[in-house]
Amino acid sequence: MKKDKITVAVILKPQGIRGELKVKAMTDSADTLEAFNSVLIDGAEYSVLSLRCSGEFAYIVLKGVADRDSAELLRGREIEVYREDMPPLPEGRYYIADLIGCDVVNERGDVYGRVVDVTPARTDVFTLDKDGKSVMFAAADGVILSVDAEAKKITVNGKRFKEVSV
């Protein structure tokens, strides 16, 4: 089941004294954030007054967040948008929110764990939970064979998985 909202950034800290927020994009590029006229923080909707990008970070000014003290109250919060406002993805690409909760299995169906986090990077790093233990693997070439987000299942090459997992 898909979520109706998707986390697109995390607020890191206030930037300056006029309420600007430094955020870390949870998308392939911080430039994606430029597409949104409004965002949600803890269910409250905020209009985006300005946004500038710098690498994986963005600096955003929201209506109603007028000073550093107001911005400080938002530190560590997630910025969400409605799924229908997200740009369409190319074939074979998935939102992290759709991968969380997927079972990771090998070609024979042996379960390696359930996805609890995906860290975006040049080669994304997946964190799995297997009976209370964390297993991490890089999504390097040849590791992931298929993704069925609807069925919540990611099939990996067992040999390659063992080479890149810790």
Tab-separated table of C-alpha atoms in Angstrom:
chain	number	residue	atom	x	y	z
A	1	MET	CA	0.000	0.000	0.000
A	2	LYS	CA	1.449	3.329	-1.044
A	3	LYS	CA	1.589	6.289	1.276
A	4	ASP	CA	-0.270	9.432	0.303
A	5	LYS	CA	2.703	11.550	1.411
A	6	ILE	CA	6.412	11.198	0.662
A	7	THR	CA	9.304	12.563	2.688
A	8	VAL	CA	11.443	14.734	0.394
A	9	ALA	CA	13.800	16.380	2.894
A	10	VAL	CA	14.879	16.580	6.526
A	11	ILE	CA	15.383	19.921	8.251
A	12	LEU	CA	18.952	20.135	9.521
A	13	LYS	CA	19.094	23.578	11.130
A	14	PRO	CA	18.152	27.241	10.879
A	15	GLN	CA	20.248	29.220	8.406
A	16	GLY	CA	20.695	32.835	9.413
A	17	ILE	CA	18.269	34.936	11.443
A	18	ARG	CA	15.330	35.341	9.040
A	19	GLY	CA	13.790	31.862	9.325
A	20	GLU	CA	15.589	30.190	6.449
A	21	LEU	CA	16.051	26.426	6.889
A	22	LYS	CA	18.945	24.267	5.723
A	23	VAL	CA	17.523	20.921	4.588
A	24	LYS	CA	18.991	17.665	3.303
A	25	ALA	CA	17.133	16.405	0.264
A	26	MET	CA	15.927	12.802	0.401
A	27	THR	CA	15.587	12.774	-3.369
A	28	ASP	CA	18.135	12.118	-6.113
A	29	SER	CA	18.778	15.840	-6.306
A	30	ALA	CA	17.904	18.858	-4.169
A	31	ASP	CA	16.750	20.483	-7.417
A	32	THR	CA	13.639	18.267	-7.209
A	33	LEU	CA	12.466	20.421	-4.300
A	34	GLU	CA	12.057	23.381	-6.659
A	35	ALA	CA	8.916	21.733	-8.052
A	36	PHE	CA	6.874	22.276	-4.892
A	37	ASN	CA	4.861	25.391	-4.052
A	38	SER	CA	3.907	24.008	-0.650
A	39	VAL	CA	5.187	21.352	1.746
A	40	LEU	CA	3.968	19.567	4.868
A	41	ILE	CA	5.718	19.486	8.240
A	42	ASP	CA	4.004	17.440	10.947
A	43	GLY	CA	0.806	17.605	8.886
A	44	ALA	CA	0.778	21.418	8.681
A	45	GLU	CA	0.992	22.920	5.207
A	46	TYR	CA	3.520	25.691	4.527
A	47	SER	CA	3.833	27.778	1.358
A	48	VAL	CA	7.346	27.862	-0.080
A	49	LEU	CA	8.454	31.488	-0.415
A	50	SER	CA	11.944	30.782	-1.750
A	51	LEU	CA	14.327	27.917	-2.285
A	52	ARG	CA	17.930	27.687	-3.420
A	53	CYS	CA	19.961	24.530	-3.915
A	54	SER	CA	23.574	23.677	-3.191
A	55	GLY	CA	24.560	20.087	-3.872
A	56	GLU	CA	22.457	17.677	-1.839
A	57	PHE	CA	21.274	20.525	0.395
A	58	ALA	CA	18.660	23.208	-0.085
A	59	TYR	CA	17.872	26.426	1.741
A	60	ILE	CA	14.167	27.070	2.039
A	61	VAL	CA	12.023	29.922	3.348
A	62	LEU	CA	8.488	29.009	4.402
A	63	LYS	CA	5.529	31.287	5.019
A	64	GLY	CA	4.973	31.510	8.776
A	65	VAL	CA	8.602	30.786	9.702
A	66	ALA	CA	9.822	34.358	10.085
A	67	ASP	CA	12.810	34.132	12.424
A	68	ARG	CA	15.555	31.895	13.748
A	69	ASP	CA	13.537	30.884	16.831
A	70	SER	CA	10.638	29.650	14.658
A	71	ALA	CA	13.083	27.822	12.405
A	72	GLU	CA	14.815	26.206	15.396
A	73	LEU	CA	11.512	24.582	16.433
A	74	LEU	CA	11.527	22.688	13.126
A	75	ARG	CA	15.029	21.226	13.467
A	76	GLY	CA	15.059	17.471	12.738
A	77	ARG	CA	11.541	17.412	11.263
A	78	GLU	CA	10.724	15.787	7.950
A	79	ILE	CA	9.393	17.749	4.994
A	80	GLU	CA	6.720	15.865	3.106
A	81	VAL	CA	4.715	16.436	-0.057
A	82	TYR	CA	1.649	14.725	-1.425
A	83	ARG	CA	2.500	11.751	-3.629
A	84	GLU	CA	0.438	13.104	-6.514
A	85	ASP	CA	2.626	16.259	-6.538
A	86	MET	CA	5.792	14.212	-7.084
A	87	PRO	CA	7.229	14.146	-10.601
A	88	PRO	CA	6.811	10.823	-12.414
A	89	LEU	CA	9.747	8.434	-12.194
A	90	PRO	CA	11.472	6.776	-15.133
A	91	GLU	CA	11.072	3.036	-15.594
A	92	GLY	CA	13.040	1.059	-13.005
A	93	ARG	CA	13.213	3.916	-10.465
A	94	TYR	CA	11.364	3.911	-7.132
A	95	TYR	CA	10.651	6.259	-4.285
A	96	ILE	CA	12.437	5.253	-1.083
A	97	ALA	CA	9.067	5.261	0.703
A	98	ASP	CA	7.962	2.437	-1.610
A	99	LEU	CA	11.062	0.345	-0.840
A	100	ILE	CA	10.770	0.591	2.962
A	101	GLY	CA	9.111	-2.582	4.217
A	102	CYS	CA	10.065	-4.708	1.197
A	103	ASP	CA	11.421	-8.181	1.876
A	104	VAL	CA	14.822	-8.813	0.270
A	105	VAL	CA	15.135	-12.346	-1.066
A	106	ASN	CA	17.566	-14.281	-3.244
A	107	GLU	CA	16.684	-16.191	-6.414
A	108	ARG	CA	15.595	-19.246	-4.363
A	109	GLY	CA	13.342	-17.163	-2.117
A	110	ASP	CA	15.596	-17.175	0.966
A	111	VAL	CA	14.805	-14.023	2.966
A	112	TYR	CA	17.765	-11.779	3.848
A	113	GLY	CA	15.665	-9.259	5.756
A	114	ARG	CA	13.213	-6.383	5.452
A	115	VAL	CA	14.243	-2.924	4.189
A	116	VAL	CA	14.156	-0.369	7.025
A	117	ASP	CA	16.191	2.393	5.362
A	118	VAL	CA	17.782	3.400	2.084
A	119	THR	CA	20.605	5.929	2.124
A	120	PRO	CA	20.785	7.744	-1.204
A	121	ALA	CA	24.322	7.851	-2.588
A	122	ARG	CA	26.133	7.238	-5.858
A	123	THR	CA	25.432	3.593	-5.011
A	124	ASP	CA	22.432	3.506	-2.678
A	125	VAL	CA	22.929	1.687	0.617
A	126	PHE	CA	20.054	-0.449	1.867
A	127	THR	CA	19.664	-1.281	5.565
A	128	LEU	CA	17.757	-4.452	6.377
A	129	ASP	CA	16.388	-5.826	9.610
A	130	LYS	CA	16.731	-9.577	10.031
A	131	ASP	CA	15.519	-10.859	13.415
A	132	GLY	CA	16.595	-7.651	15.178
A	133	LYS	CA	20.005	-7.477	13.496
A	134	SER	CA	20.982	-4.870	10.900
A	135	VAL	CA	22.409	-5.912	7.563
A	136	MET	CA	23.589	-3.308	5.070
A	137	PHE	CA	24.310	-3.731	1.383
A	138	ALA	CA	25.248	-1.465	-1.481
A	139	ALA	CA	23.023	-1.618	-4.545
A	140	ALA	CA	26.076	-2.148	-6.773
A	141	ASP	CA	25.847	-3.486	-10.326
A	142	GLY	CA	24.329	-6.942	-10.482
A	143	VAL	CA	23.067	-7.052	-6.879
A	144	ILE	CA	19.397	-6.193	-7.364
A	145	LEU	CA	17.715	-8.394	-9.948
A	146	SER	CA	14.142	-7.106	-9.655
A	147	VAL	CA	11.909	-4.856	-7.580
A	148	ASP	CA	8.193	-5.448	-7.111
A	149	ALA	CA	7.153	-2.505	-4.933
A	150	GLU	CA	3.486	-3.533	-5.071
A	151	ALA	CA	4.281	-7.024	-3.711
A	152	LYS	CA	6.892	-5.504	-1.306
A	153	LYS	CA	9.639	-7.798	-2.632
A	154	ILE	CA	13.173	-7.111	-3.875
A	155	THR	CA	15.035	-10.025	-5.448
A	156	VAL	CA	18.827	-9.971	-5.282
A	157	ASN	CA	21.624	-12.085	-6.721
A	158	GLY	CA	22.604	-14.149	-3.668
A	159	LYS	CA	26.301	-14.348	-4.585
A	160	ARG	CA	26.646	-10.600	-5.299
A	161	PHE	CA	24.628	-9.770	-2.167
A	162	LYS	CA	27.096	-11.664	0.009
A	163	GLU	CA	29.998	-9.824	-1.651
A	164	VAL	CA	28.628	-6.350	-0.850
A	165	SER	CA	26.778	-6.854	2.442
A	166	VAL	CA	28.033	-6.189	5.961
